[in-house]
Short mmCIF file of C-alpha atoms and ligand atoms in Angstrom, two decimals:
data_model
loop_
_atom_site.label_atom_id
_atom_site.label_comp_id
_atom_site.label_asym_id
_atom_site.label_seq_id
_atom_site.Cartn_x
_atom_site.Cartn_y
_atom_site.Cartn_z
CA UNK A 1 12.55 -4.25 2.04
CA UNK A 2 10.42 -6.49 4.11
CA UNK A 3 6.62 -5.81 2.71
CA UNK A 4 5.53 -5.64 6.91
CA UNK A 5 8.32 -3.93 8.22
CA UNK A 6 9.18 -0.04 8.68
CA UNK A 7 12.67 0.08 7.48
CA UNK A 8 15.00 0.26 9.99
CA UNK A 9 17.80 2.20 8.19
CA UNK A 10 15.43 5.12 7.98
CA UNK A 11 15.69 4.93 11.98
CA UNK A 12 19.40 4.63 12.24
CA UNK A 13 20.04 7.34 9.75
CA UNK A 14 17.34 9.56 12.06
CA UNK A 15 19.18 8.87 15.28
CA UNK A 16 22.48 9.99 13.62
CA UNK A 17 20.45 13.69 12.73
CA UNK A 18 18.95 13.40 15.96
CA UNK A 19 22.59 12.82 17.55
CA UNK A 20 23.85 15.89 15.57
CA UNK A 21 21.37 18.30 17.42
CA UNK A 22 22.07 17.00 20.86
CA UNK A 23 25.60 16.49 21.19
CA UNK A 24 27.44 17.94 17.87
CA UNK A 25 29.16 21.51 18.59
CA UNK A 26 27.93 24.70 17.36
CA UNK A 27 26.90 26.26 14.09
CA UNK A 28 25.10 22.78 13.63
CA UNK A 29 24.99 21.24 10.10
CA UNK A 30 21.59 20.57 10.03
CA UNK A 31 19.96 22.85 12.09
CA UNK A 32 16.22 20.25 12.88
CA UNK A 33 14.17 21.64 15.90
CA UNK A 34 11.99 17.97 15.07
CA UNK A 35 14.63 15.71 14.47
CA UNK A 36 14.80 14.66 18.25
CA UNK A 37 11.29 14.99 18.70
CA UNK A 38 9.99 12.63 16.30
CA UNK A 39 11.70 9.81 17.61
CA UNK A 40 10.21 9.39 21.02
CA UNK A 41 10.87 8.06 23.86
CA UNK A 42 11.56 4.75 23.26
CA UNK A 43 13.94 5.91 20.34
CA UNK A 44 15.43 8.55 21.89
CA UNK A 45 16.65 6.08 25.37
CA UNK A 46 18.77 4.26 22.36
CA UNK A 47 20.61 7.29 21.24
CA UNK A 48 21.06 7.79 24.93
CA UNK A 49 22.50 4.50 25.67
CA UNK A 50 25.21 4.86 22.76
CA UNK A 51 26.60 8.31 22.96
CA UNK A 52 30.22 6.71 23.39
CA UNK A 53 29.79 5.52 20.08
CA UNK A 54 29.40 9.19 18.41
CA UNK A 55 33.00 10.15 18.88
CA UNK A 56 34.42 7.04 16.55
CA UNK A 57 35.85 8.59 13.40
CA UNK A 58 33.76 5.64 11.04
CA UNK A 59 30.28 7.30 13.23
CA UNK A 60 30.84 10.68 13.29
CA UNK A 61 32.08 10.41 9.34
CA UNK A 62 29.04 8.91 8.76
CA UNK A 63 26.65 11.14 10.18
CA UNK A 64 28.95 13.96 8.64
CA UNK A 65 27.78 12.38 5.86
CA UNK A 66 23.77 12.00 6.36
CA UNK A 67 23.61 15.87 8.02
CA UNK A 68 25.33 17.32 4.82
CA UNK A 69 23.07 15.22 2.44
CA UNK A 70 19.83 16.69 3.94
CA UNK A 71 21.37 19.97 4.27
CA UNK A 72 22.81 20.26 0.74
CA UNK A 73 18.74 19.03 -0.42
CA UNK A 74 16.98 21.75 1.11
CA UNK A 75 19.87 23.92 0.16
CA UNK A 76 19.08 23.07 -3.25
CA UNK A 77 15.31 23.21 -2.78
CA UNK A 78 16.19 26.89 -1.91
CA UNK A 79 17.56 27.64 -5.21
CA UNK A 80 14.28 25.72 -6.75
CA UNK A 81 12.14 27.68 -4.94
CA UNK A 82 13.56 30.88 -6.16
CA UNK A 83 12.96 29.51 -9.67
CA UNK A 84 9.61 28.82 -9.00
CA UNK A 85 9.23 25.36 -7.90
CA UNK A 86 6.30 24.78 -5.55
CA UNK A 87 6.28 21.45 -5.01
CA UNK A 88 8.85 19.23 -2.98
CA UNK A 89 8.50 15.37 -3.89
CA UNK A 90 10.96 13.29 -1.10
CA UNK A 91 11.33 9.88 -2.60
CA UNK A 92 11.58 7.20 0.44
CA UNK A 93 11.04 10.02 3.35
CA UNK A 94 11.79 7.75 6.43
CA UNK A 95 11.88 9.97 9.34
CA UNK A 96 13.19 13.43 7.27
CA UNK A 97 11.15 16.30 8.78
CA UNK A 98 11.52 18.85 6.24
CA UNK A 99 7.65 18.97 5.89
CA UNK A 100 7.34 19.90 9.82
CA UNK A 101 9.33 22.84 9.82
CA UNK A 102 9.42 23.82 6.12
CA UNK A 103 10.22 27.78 5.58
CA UNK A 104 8.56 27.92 2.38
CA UNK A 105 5.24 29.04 2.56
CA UNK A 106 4.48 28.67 -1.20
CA UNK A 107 6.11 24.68 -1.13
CA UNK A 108 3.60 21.60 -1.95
CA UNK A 109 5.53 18.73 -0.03
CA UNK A 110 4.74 15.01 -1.16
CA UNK A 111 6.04 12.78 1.10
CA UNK A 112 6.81 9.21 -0.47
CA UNK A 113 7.57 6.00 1.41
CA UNK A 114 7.37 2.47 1.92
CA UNK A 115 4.07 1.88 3.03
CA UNK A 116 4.82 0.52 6.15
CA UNK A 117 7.64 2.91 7.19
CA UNK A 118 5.28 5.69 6.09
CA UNK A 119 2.97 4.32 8.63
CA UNK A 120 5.26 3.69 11.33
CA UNK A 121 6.27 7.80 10.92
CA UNK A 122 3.03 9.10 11.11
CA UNK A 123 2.63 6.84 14.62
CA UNK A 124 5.42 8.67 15.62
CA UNK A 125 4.18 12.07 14.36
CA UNK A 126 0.96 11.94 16.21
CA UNK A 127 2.71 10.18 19.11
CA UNK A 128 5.29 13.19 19.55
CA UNK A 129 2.24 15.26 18.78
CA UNK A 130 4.20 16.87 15.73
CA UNK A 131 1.43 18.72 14.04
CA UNK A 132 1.15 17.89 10.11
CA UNK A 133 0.57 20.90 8.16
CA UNK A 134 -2.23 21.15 4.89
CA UNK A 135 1.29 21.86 2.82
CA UNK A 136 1.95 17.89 3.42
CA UNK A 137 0.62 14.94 1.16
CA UNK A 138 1.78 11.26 2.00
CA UNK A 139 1.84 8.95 -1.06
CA UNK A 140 2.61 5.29 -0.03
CA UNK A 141 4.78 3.36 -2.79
CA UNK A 142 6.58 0.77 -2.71
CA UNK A 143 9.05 1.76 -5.79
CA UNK A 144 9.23 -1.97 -6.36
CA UNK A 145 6.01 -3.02 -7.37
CA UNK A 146 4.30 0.54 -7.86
CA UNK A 147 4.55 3.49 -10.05
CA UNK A 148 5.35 6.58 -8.88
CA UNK A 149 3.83 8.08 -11.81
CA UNK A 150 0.49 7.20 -10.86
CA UNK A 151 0.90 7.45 -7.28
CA UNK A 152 1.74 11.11 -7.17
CA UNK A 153 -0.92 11.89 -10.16
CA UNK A 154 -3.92 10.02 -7.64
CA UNK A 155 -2.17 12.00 -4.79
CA UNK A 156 -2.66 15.47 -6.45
CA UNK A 157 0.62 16.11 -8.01
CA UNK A 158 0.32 19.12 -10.35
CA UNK A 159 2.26 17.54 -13.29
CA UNK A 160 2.47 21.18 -15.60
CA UNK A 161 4.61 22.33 -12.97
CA UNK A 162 7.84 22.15 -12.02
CA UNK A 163 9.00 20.15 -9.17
CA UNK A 164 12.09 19.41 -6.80
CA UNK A 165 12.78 15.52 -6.16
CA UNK A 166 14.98 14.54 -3.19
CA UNK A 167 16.35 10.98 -3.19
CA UNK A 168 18.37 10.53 -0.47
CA UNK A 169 19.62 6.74 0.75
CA UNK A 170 17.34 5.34 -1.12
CA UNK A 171 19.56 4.14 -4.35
CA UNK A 172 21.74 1.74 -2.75
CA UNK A 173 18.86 -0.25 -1.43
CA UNK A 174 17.21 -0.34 -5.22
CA UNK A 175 17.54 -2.53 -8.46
CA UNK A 176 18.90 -1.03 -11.07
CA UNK A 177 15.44 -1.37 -13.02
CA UNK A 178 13.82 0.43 -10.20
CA UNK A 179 16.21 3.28 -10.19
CA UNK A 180 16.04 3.97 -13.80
CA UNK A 181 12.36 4.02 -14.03
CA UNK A 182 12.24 6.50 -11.47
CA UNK A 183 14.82 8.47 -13.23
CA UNK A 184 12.75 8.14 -16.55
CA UNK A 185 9.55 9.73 -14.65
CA UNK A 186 11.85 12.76 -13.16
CA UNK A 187 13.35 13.59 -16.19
CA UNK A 188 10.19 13.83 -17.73
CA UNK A 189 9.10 16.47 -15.37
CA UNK A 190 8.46 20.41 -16.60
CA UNK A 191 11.81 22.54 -16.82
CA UNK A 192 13.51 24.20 -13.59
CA UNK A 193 12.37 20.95 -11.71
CA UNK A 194 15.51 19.49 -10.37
CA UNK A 195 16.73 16.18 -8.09
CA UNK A 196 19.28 15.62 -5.51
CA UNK A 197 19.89 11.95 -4.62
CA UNK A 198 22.88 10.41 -3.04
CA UNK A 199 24.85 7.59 -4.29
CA UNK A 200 27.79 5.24 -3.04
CA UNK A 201 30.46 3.88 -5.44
CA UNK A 202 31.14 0.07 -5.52
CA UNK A 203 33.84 -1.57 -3.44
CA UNK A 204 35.96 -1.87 -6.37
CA UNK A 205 36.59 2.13 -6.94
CA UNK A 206 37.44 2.19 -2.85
CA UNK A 207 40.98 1.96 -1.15
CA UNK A 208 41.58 -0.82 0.70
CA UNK A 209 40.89 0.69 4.10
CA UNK A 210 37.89 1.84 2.61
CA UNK A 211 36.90 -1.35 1.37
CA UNK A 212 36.78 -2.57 4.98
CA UNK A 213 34.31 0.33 5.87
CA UNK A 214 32.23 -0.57 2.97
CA UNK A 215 32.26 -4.06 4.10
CA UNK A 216 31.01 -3.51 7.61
CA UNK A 217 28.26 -0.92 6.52
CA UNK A 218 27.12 -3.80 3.90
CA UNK A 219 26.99 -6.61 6.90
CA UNK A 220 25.10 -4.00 8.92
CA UNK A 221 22.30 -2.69 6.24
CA UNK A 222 21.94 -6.40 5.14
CA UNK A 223 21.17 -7.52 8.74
CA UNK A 224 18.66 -5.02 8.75
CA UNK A 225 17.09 -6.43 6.16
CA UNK A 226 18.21 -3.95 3.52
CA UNK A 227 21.26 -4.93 1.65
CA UNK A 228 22.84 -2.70 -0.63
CA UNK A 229 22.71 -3.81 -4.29
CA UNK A 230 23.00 -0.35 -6.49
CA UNK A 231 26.65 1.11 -6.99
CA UNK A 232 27.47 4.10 -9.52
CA UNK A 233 31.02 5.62 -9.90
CA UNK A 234 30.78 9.16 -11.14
CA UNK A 235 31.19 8.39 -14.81
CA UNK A 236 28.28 5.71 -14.49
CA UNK A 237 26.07 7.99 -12.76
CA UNK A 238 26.22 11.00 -15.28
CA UNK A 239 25.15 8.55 -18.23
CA UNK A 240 22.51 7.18 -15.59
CA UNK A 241 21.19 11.22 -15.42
CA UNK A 242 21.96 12.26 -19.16
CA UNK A 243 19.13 14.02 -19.60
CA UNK A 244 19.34 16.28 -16.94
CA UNK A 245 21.33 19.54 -16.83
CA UNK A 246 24.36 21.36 -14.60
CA UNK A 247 25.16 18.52 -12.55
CA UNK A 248 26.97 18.61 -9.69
CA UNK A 249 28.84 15.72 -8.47
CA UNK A 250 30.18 15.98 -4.95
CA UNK A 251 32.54 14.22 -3.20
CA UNK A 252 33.89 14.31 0.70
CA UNK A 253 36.61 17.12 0.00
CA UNK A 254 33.93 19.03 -1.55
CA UNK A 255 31.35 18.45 0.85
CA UNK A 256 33.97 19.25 3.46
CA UNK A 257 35.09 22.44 1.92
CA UNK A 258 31.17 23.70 1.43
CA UNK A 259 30.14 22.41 5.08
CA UNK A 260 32.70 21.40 7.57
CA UNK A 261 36.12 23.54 7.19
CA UNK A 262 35.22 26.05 9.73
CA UNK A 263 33.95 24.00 12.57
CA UNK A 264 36.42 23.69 15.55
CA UNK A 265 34.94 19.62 16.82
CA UNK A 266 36.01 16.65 14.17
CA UNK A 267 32.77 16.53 12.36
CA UNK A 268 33.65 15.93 8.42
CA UNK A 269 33.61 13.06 5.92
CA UNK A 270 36.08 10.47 5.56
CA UNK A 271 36.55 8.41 2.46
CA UNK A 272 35.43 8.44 -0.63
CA UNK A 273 32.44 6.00 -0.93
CA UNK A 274 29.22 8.68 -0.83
CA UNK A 275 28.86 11.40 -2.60
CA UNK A 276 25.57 13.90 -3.40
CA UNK A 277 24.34 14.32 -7.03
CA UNK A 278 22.32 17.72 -8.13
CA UNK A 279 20.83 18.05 -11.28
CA UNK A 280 18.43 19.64 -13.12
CA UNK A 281 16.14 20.54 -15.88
C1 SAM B 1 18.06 4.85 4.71
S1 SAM B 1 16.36 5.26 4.70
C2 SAM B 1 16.47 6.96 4.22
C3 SAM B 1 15.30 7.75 4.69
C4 SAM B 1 15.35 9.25 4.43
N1 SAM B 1 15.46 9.58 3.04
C5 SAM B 1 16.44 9.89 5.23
O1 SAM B 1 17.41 10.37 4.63
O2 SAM B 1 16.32 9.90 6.44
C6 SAM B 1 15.77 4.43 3.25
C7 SAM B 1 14.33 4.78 2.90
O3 SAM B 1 14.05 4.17 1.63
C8 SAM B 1 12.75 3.61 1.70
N2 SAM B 1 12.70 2.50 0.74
C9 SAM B 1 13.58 1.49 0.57
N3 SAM B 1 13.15 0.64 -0.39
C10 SAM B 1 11.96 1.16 -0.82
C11 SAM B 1 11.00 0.74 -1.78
N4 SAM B 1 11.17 -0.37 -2.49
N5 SAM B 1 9.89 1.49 -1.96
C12 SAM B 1 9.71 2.63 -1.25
N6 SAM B 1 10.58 3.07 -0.31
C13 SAM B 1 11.68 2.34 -0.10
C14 SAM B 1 12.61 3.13 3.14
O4 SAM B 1 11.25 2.96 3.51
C15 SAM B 1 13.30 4.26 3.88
O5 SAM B 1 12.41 5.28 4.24
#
């Protein structure tokens, strides 16, 4: 990432959530009261501008794909919670809004983020004038050239208790050396903490067809500014998380089945290249 720049996939992935609430059918995925909000104005007149776009099976796969992953995270901070967790560390936050509408009155939420698209979101917070509770601690990192470790620890982390870490499209964008020293730090945490990142397998594991997705997606991110350089298949990824317990490794037909089989509109995944990772420990 750009050291100046908010990231700019963290707005394209919040349009898609915002797109969900405004023009997906009912029982919604991802059921955000801020995710239209936050965006704006300005934001908000692009969505606007591109609804045509929504209905294309690559779009609407895709934000299948980014409502399920934020829905299967707080569906798995749920289950943390009831174990005890009480604080919620999201690892490269962008726009989520968990923290602005979180049901959990016991949950510690850490926000961490890019330092300039952490600052970018909390213009847009106080611009949408999207209150930010005491339950809410921003820790800018750049998971680059910071730790983490120290970050959270300066930031009032309580580091005897568990935690729940939620990861979500950040890995593609990281080196491998970055991923793995964040892994290192989470597996390191108190037991019952837990993570749930998303990763996307390389080109090479994908059908052709698939391979053509991949390739436009790539051209797109790396325009942004934020090529994709980290790819797992499932076998890779559960040596990556060895230390952890009970993963669960989902794929589309999986996600499908858990989120999508009983809406009557098109919304589901296609393809195989993303899939959500649980684990635990
Ligand atoms: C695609 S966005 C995802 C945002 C959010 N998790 C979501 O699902 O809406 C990628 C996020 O990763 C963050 N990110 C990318 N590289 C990073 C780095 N080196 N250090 C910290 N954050 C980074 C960006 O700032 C951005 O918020």
């Amino acid at each position: 990432m750009d050291h100046a720049t908010p990231s700019r996939t963290a707005l394209r992935v919040a349009l898609r959530r915002a797109a969900h609430q405004l023009y997906d059918g009912q029982p919604l995925v991802l059921d955000d009261p801020i995710a239209v909000p936050i965006l704006g104005k300005e934001f908000l007149s692009e969505l606007h501008k591109t609804t045509t776009k929504l209905e294309k099976p690559f779009s609407s796969a895709l934000r299948a794909f980014l409502v399920a992953r934020s829905r299967y995270a707080e569906d798995m901070l749920s289950i943390a919670v009831a174990q005890g967790v009480t604080q919620y560390i999201i690892l490269g936050a962008g726009l989520d809004t968990f923290a602005y509408r979180n049901p959990h009155p016991g949950i510690h939420v850490f926000e961490v983020d890019h330092p300039a698209t952490q600052r970018w979101k909390r213009e847009l917070l106080e611009a949408s004038r999207i209150p930010v509770s005491s339950n809410l601690t921003f820790v800018p990192v750049d998971f680059e050239h910071q730790t983490l470790p120290e970050q959270l620890l300066a930031a009032g982390l309580n580091t005897s208790a568990p935690s729940f870490f939620a990861w979500l499209g950040v890995v593609p964008y990281l080196t491998l050396e970055a991923f793995r020293s964040t892994v290192r730090y989470i597996a390191t945490r108190p037991a019952n903490s837990g993570l749930v990142l998303d990763y996307a397998q390389p080109r090479s594991a994908l059908p052709r067809l698939e391979q053509l997705a991949h390739d436009s997606l790539a051209a797109r991110v790396k325009l942004a500014g934020e090529p994709f350089q980290l790819f797992f298949t499932p076998r890779e990824v559960a040596t990556e998380l060895s230390d952890f317990y009970n993963l669960e490794d989902l794929g589309s037909p999986e996600i499908n089945a858990r989120y999508f089989d009983s809406r009557t509109d098109n919304l589901r995944l296609l393809g195989s290249a993303g899939r959500l990772i649980s684990a635990w420990l």
